[in-house]
């Protein structure tokens, strides 16, 4: 976290770094939306990690059916009611967050390093490397992500893994574009020139001088992305091309619950709100982070 | 002079229509897309819904499974049951006004056999290209190559096309397939008005229909393709929907029954619901594994809670009264039996046994059955992978042994009013490779019994063979026999005339319906 507050050209001493961090935190705290976002994200993460302990009916996440209790409305016993085969919707939502976060970690874990690397190369070297990388990026940017993901998962067989691969294949380009722009601006900075004159290798300049100065941009982008990845993953599952039953996936839950609207509203509305919750959290946090880091970066 | 007559007729029709005020339109949802409307290629339930309204056969079937006249007003069979003579109605015309003649019938049969899809498999070894002749403009003679006792029951599936229009549109010897794929060349009670594949099909009434029209006929039909329960309910609530498909979830029927406009019509059927098990691939190639799956099936929950139906003890529903083996025991749910059977199988003791289980994606009751099966099967030692697939994909994977899943949820109703339809289409090796034969049974004893029953004309002897055949199939356990479907439609109270017909979707012939609320 403290790295984020690094001023560009110098290695600051401990106290100024600490001061910058505190100033940032102060700003962050004064932004109620950002704090709300942080709280939401923490709640989602806790729900996902703690699902086996927090869920009143952990078996509902697996191959459990109880036709005697189908379509029960929300009650103390079933906070979010039960679904069409009698599973506890609340427990499935908690486990659903696991699937959503797994998706986020997988997709961003694959696509961000890849996208960032390409962005660094294109921005730093320029010339034909830039042309090749950026034109390919432009092509990918021109394809609507959801449509492409649908095509890919339909061509492979629909599953959570294939859904994750499909989304990853479409996510790197945004990072490439962003980092390219940033690096393009940074590459003639004095500290880069200085490093060059000092005889530093390209690898050193790219990863030790330029990359740290992109971290703030990346972290804001990643936070904002997390919400969108959840949304697109839920979209795929809603259309039946993501996680397959009985995986407790929020999008799948909304889709199958929608069959029983409006009478048994809790089966689709509550998982839908759970998706909203997570996306809202990541977006507010991302916005807050951007406000915070913009100040420090500039 | 003739043209003037037609003009007057047309004017008369317009005037009559105007007097009857607004035309009645029936909007109904279908849960699968119309794959084709070419009567020589139709195989599935949804396809026949269109075909039975657009085309006429020589004869048709009523609600009791009895053969009734249609384009043919009478017929007779030779004493040895190898020659059938049909006498055509003189006044029948195609939608373009051309009369229906014996030549059209001859051409339609030739076309069916040449294209070799749809119901043509029924006539292999029974009819050849020259088996059907026209002895005059209104008399057709079928010379069978061998005795085929269910022959008359299969004739309703031979739909007659307008041979002149088809021949005028033949491209590269394709028997007009490209043209007939989206043009209606029939003489049926309704004409194709528009068809947007995957979303809707509209038909309009054929005024000059040979059988005439009764009081308050349905003028327009609109089939809306959706299996989404919420869409069906909102269409019903908005007043747009007249009739639901028979494949809605329980909750939808309940919701519609609460709207004052609808009533729920329920009738027993000859359609059975099976878990079809691929008997050629591991692990369902092992009889004990199949028996274990049958034991692990919770029939009562499926039949009472998930999808209402009557008990099914074997491959044949009880509607085929005289041929039904009533000594078969109703299957029961018993996890211990499943464990015992599994222990006897060749796959026992090697950890969880992987099993692929497929159902129609989007059909919520099929998913519920899948989840129930997975839950119970995993208790006895299977590892089940649920693979929902769209219907057209299921028909595709059913064409090869290797791509056919271990277990698939399939409805099958008689294609023609004879037990032969249930046995031949599902279990005979000559009929393998379709969605209705995903068992890949390929059993010589079964094949022989089906052939023997076809070759006898003595009903008692036939019944004896069919009863033995039911026992043989139950012992081989190629299916878990889930239930006999009760057909249920929520329909507008004004729509009357619905009767279940034990052949494909012939109950969707809207010539039999009327709108009794007046205008």
mmCIF file with all atom_site columns, C-alpha atoms in Angstrom, chain A residues 127-217:
data_model
loop_
_atom_site.group_PDB
_atom_site.id
_atom_site.type_symbol
_atom_site.label_atom_id
_atom_site.label_alt_id
_atom_site.label_comp_id
_atom_site.label_asym_id
_atom_site.label_entity_id
_atom_site.label_seq_id
_atom_site.pdbx_PDB_ins_code
_atom_site.Cartn_x
_atom_site.Cartn_y
_atom_site.Cartn_z
_atom_site.occupancy
_atom_site.B_iso_or_equiv
_atom_site.pdbx_formal_charge
_atom_site.auth_seq_id
_atom_site.auth_comp_id
_atom_site.auth_asym_id
_atom_site.auth_atom_id
_atom_site.pdbx_PDB_model_num
ATOM 1  C CA . UNK A 1 127 ? 8.258   1.615   -33.399 1.00 0.00 ? 127 UNK A CA 1
ATOM 2  C CA . UNK A 1 128 ? 7.040   -1.589  -34.953 1.00 0.00 ? 128 UNK A CA 1
ATOM 3  C CA . UNK A 1 129 ? 6.576   -3.244  -31.547 1.00 0.00 ? 129 UNK A CA 1
ATOM 4  C CA . UNK A 1 130 ? 4.139   -0.524  -30.644 1.00 0.00 ? 130 UNK A CA 1
ATOM 5  C CA . UNK A 1 131 ? 2.373   -0.790  -33.986 1.00 0.00 ? 131 UNK A CA 1
ATOM 6  C CA . UNK A 1 132 ? 1.908   -4.558  -33.801 1.00 0.00 ? 132 UNK A CA 1
ATOM 7  C CA . UNK A 1 133 ? 0.831   -4.655  -30.167 1.00 0.00 ? 133 UNK A CA 1
ATOM 8  C CA . UNK A 1 134 ? -1.458  -1.654  -30.288 1.00 0.00 ? 134 UNK A CA 1
ATOM 9  C CA . UNK A 1 135 ? -3.203  -2.597  -33.524 1.00 0.00 ? 135 UNK A CA 1
ATOM 10 C CA . UNK A 1 136 ? -3.956  -6.061  -32.133 1.00 0.00 ? 136 UNK A CA 1
ATOM 11 C CA . UNK A 1 137 ? -5.188  -4.395  -28.979 1.00 0.00 ? 137 UNK A CA 1
ATOM 12 C CA . UNK A 1 138 ? -7.419  -2.117  -31.044 1.00 0.00 ? 138 UNK A CA 1
ATOM 13 C CA . UNK A 1 139 ? -8.896  -5.125  -32.812 1.00 0.00 ? 139 UNK A CA 1
ATOM 14 C CA . UNK A 1 140 ? -9.733  -6.764  -29.500 1.00 0.00 ? 140 UNK A CA 1
ATOM 15 C CA . UNK A 1 141 ? -11.130 -3.500  -28.153 1.00 0.00 ? 141 UNK A CA 1
ATOM 16 C CA . UNK A 1 142 ? -13.492 -3.327  -31.090 1.00 0.00 ? 142 UNK A CA 1
ATOM 17 C CA . UNK A 1 143 ? -15.154 -6.619  -30.137 1.00 0.00 ? 143 UNK A CA 1
ATOM 18 C CA . UNK A 1 144 ? -17.856 -6.344  -27.480 1.00 0.00 ? 144 UNK A CA 1
ATOM 19 C CA . UNK A 1 145 ? -16.577 -8.418  -24.567 1.00 0.00 ? 145 UNK A CA 1
ATOM 20 C CA . UNK A 1 146 ? -19.838 -10.168 -23.707 1.00 0.00 ? 146 UNK A CA 1
ATOM 21 C CA . UNK A 1 147 ? -20.584 -11.147 -27.299 1.00 0.00 ? 147 UNK A CA 1
ATOM 22 C CA . UNK A 1 148 ? -17.094 -12.568 -27.747 1.00 0.00 ? 148 UNK A CA 1
ATOM 23 C CA . UNK A 1 149 ? -17.275 -14.390 -24.415 1.00 0.00 ? 149 UNK A CA 1
ATOM 24 C CA . UNK A 1 150 ? -20.593 -15.901 -25.471 1.00 0.00 ? 150 UNK A CA 1
ATOM 25 C CA . UNK A 1 151 ? -19.079 -17.107 -28.723 1.00 0.00 ? 151 UNK A CA 1
ATOM 26 C CA . UNK A 1 152 ? -16.040 -18.593 -27.005 1.00 0.00 ? 152 UNK A CA 1
ATOM 27 C CA . UNK A 1 153 ? -17.974 -20.433 -24.287 1.00 0.00 ? 153 UNK A CA 1
ATOM 28 C CA . UNK A 1 154 ? -20.522 -21.678 -26.775 1.00 0.00 ? 154 UNK A CA 1
ATOM 29 C CA . UNK A 1 155 ? -17.735 -23.032 -28.983 1.00 0.00 ? 155 UNK A CA 1
ATOM 30 C CA . UNK A 1 156 ? -15.936 -24.678 -26.073 1.00 0.00 ? 156 UNK A CA 1
ATOM 31 C CA . UNK A 1 157 ? -18.432 -26.376 -23.804 1.00 0.00 ? 157 UNK A CA 1
ATOM 32 C CA . UNK A 1 158 ? -20.145 -24.153 -21.234 1.00 0.00 ? 158 UNK A CA 1
ATOM 33 C CA . UNK A 1 159 ? -18.423 -24.404 -17.855 1.00 0.00 ? 159 UNK A CA 1
ATOM 34 C CA . UNK A 1 160 ? -17.042 -22.116 -15.184 1.00 0.00 ? 160 UNK A CA 1
ATOM 35 C CA . UNK A 1 161 ? -13.462 -22.765 -16.358 1.00 0.00 ? 161 UNK A CA 1
ATOM 36 C CA . UNK A 1 162 ? -14.232 -21.960 -19.980 1.00 0.00 ? 162 UNK A CA 1
ATOM 37 C CA . UNK A 1 163 ? -16.141 -18.885 -18.883 1.00 0.00 ? 163 UNK A CA 1
ATOM 38 C CA . UNK A 1 164 ? -13.093 -17.696 -16.964 1.00 0.00 ? 164 UNK A CA 1
ATOM 39 C CA . UNK A 1 165 ? -10.810 -18.361 -19.916 1.00 0.00 ? 165 UNK A CA 1
ATOM 40 C CA . UNK A 1 166 ? -13.139 -16.529 -22.279 1.00 0.00 ? 166 UNK A CA 1
ATOM 41 C CA . UNK A 1 167 ? -13.318 -13.445 -20.105 1.00 0.00 ? 167 UNK A CA 1
ATOM 42 C CA . UNK A 1 168 ? -9.538  -13.473 -19.549 1.00 0.00 ? 168 UNK A CA 1
ATOM 43 C CA . UNK A 1 169 ? -8.970  -13.523 -23.294 1.00 0.00 ? 169 UNK A CA 1
ATOM 44 C CA . UNK A 1 170 ? -10.936 -10.308 -23.567 1.00 0.00 ? 170 UNK A CA 1
ATOM 45 C CA . UNK A 1 171 ? -9.731  -8.409  -20.575 1.00 0.00 ? 171 UNK A CA 1
ATOM 46 C CA . UNK A 1 172 ? -6.018  -7.811  -21.157 1.00 0.00 ? 172 UNK A CA 1
ATOM 47 C CA . UNK A 1 173 ? -6.500  -5.236  -23.914 1.00 0.00 ? 173 UNK A CA 1
ATOM 48 C CA . UNK A 1 174 ? -7.890  -2.538  -21.614 1.00 0.00 ? 174 UNK A CA 1
ATOM 49 C CA . UNK A 1 175 ? -4.811  -2.764  -19.442 1.00 0.00 ? 175 UNK A CA 1
ATOM 50 C CA . UNK A 1 176 ? -2.523  -2.704  -22.441 1.00 0.00 ? 176 UNK A CA 1
ATOM 51 C CA . UNK A 1 177 ? -4.154  0.454   -23.690 1.00 0.00 ? 177 UNK A CA 1
ATOM 52 C CA . UNK A 1 178 ? -4.053  2.161   -20.302 1.00 0.00 ? 178 UNK A CA 1
ATOM 53 C CA . UNK A 1 179 ? -0.461  1.264   -19.481 1.00 0.00 ? 179 UNK A CA 1
ATOM 54 C CA . UNK A 1 180 ? 0.668   2.133   -22.979 1.00 0.00 ? 180 UNK A CA 1
ATOM 55 C CA . UNK A 1 181 ? -0.703  5.652   -22.552 1.00 0.00 ? 181 UNK A CA 1
ATOM 56 C CA . UNK A 1 182 ? 0.868   6.029   -19.133 1.00 0.00 ? 182 UNK A CA 1
ATOM 57 C CA . UNK A 1 183 ? 4.242   4.677   -20.196 1.00 0.00 ? 183 UNK A CA 1
ATOM 58 C CA . UNK A 1 184 ? 4.215   6.788   -23.312 1.00 0.00 ? 184 UNK A CA 1
ATOM 59 C CA . UNK A 1 185 ? 4.018   9.846   -21.066 1.00 0.00 ? 185 UNK A CA 1
ATOM 60 C CA . UNK A 1 186 ? 6.582   8.561   -18.607 1.00 0.00 ? 186 UNK A CA 1
ATOM 61 C CA . UNK A 1 187 ? 9.326   7.377   -20.906 1.00 0.00 ? 187 UNK A CA 1
ATOM 62 C CA . UNK A 1 188 ? 10.906  10.791  -21.368 1.00 0.00 ? 188 UNK A CA 1
ATOM 63 C CA . UNK A 1 189 ? 10.767  11.653  -17.675 1.00 0.00 ? 189 UNK A CA 1
ATOM 64 C CA . UNK A 1 190 ? 14.073  12.741  -16.242 1.00 0.00 ? 190 UNK A CA 1
ATOM 65 C CA . UNK A 1 191 ? 14.458  9.757   -13.956 1.00 0.00 ? 191 UNK A CA 1
ATOM 66 C CA . UNK A 1 192 ? 14.117  7.417   -16.890 1.00 0.00 ? 192 UNK A CA 1
ATOM 67 C CA . UNK A 1 193 ? 16.726  9.335   -18.833 1.00 0.00 ? 193 UNK A CA 1
ATOM 68 C CA . UNK A 1 194 ? 18.923  9.347   -15.761 1.00 0.00 ? 194 UNK A CA 1
ATOM 69 C CA . UNK A 1 195 ? 18.647  5.596   -15.388 1.00 0.00 ? 195 UNK A CA 1
ATOM 70 C CA . UNK A 1 196 ? 19.534  5.192   -19.053 1.00 0.00 ? 196 UNK A CA 1
ATOM 71 C CA . UNK A 1 197 ? 22.591  7.361   -18.745 1.00 0.00 ? 197 UNK A CA 1
ATOM 72 C CA . UNK A 1 198 ? 23.625  5.428   -15.644 1.00 0.00 ? 198 UNK A CA 1
ATOM 73 C CA . UNK A 1 199 ? 23.675  2.343   -17.911 1.00 0.00 ? 199 UNK A CA 1
ATOM 74 C CA . UNK A 1 200 ? 20.623  0.571   -16.500 1.00 0.00 ? 200 UNK A CA 1
ATOM 75 C CA . UNK A 1 201 ? 19.250  -2.261  -18.597 1.00 0.00 ? 201 UNK A CA 1
ATOM 76 C CA . UNK A 1 202 ? 15.885  -1.988  -20.344 1.00 0.00 ? 202 UNK A CA 1
ATOM 77 C CA . UNK A 1 203 ? 14.476  -4.576  -17.946 1.00 0.00 ? 203 UNK A CA 1
ATOM 78 C CA . UNK A 1 204 ? 15.589  -2.483  -15.002 1.00 0.00 ? 204 UNK A CA 1
ATOM 79 C CA . UNK A 1 205 ? 14.083  0.669   -16.415 1.00 0.00 ? 205 UNK A CA 1
ATOM 80 C CA . UNK A 1 206 ? 10.817  -1.018  -17.327 1.00 0.00 ? 206 UNK A CA 1
ATOM 81 C CA . UNK A 1 207 ? 10.249  -2.957  -14.123 1.00 0.00 ? 207 UNK A CA 1
ATOM 82 C CA . UNK A 1 208 ? 12.056  -0.872  -11.506 1.00 0.00 ? 208 UNK A CA 1
ATOM 83 C CA . UNK A 1 209 ? 11.589  2.670   -12.747 1.00 0.00 ? 209 UNK A CA 1
ATOM 84 C CA . UNK A 1 210 ? 8.456   2.798   -14.909 1.00 0.00 ? 210 UNK A CA 1
ATOM 85 C CA . UNK A 1 211 ? 6.277   -0.016  -13.565 1.00 0.00 ? 211 UNK A CA 1
ATOM 86 C CA . UNK A 1 212 ? 6.183   1.282   -9.959  1.00 0.00 ? 212 UNK A CA 1
ATOM 87 C CA . UNK A 1 213 ? 4.824   4.521   -11.304 1.00 0.00 ? 213 UNK A CA 1
ATOM 88 C CA . UNK A 1 214 ? 2.027   2.693   -13.049 1.00 0.00 ? 214 UNK A CA 1
ATOM 89 C CA . UNK A 1 215 ? 0.957   0.823   -9.945  1.00 0.00 ? 215 UNK A CA 1
ATOM 90 C CA . UNK A 1 216 ? -1.522  3.465   -8.855  1.00 0.00 ? 216 UNK A CA 1
ATOM 91 C CA . UNK A 1 217 ? -3.215  3.476   -12.237 1.00 0.00 ? 217 UNK A CA 1
#
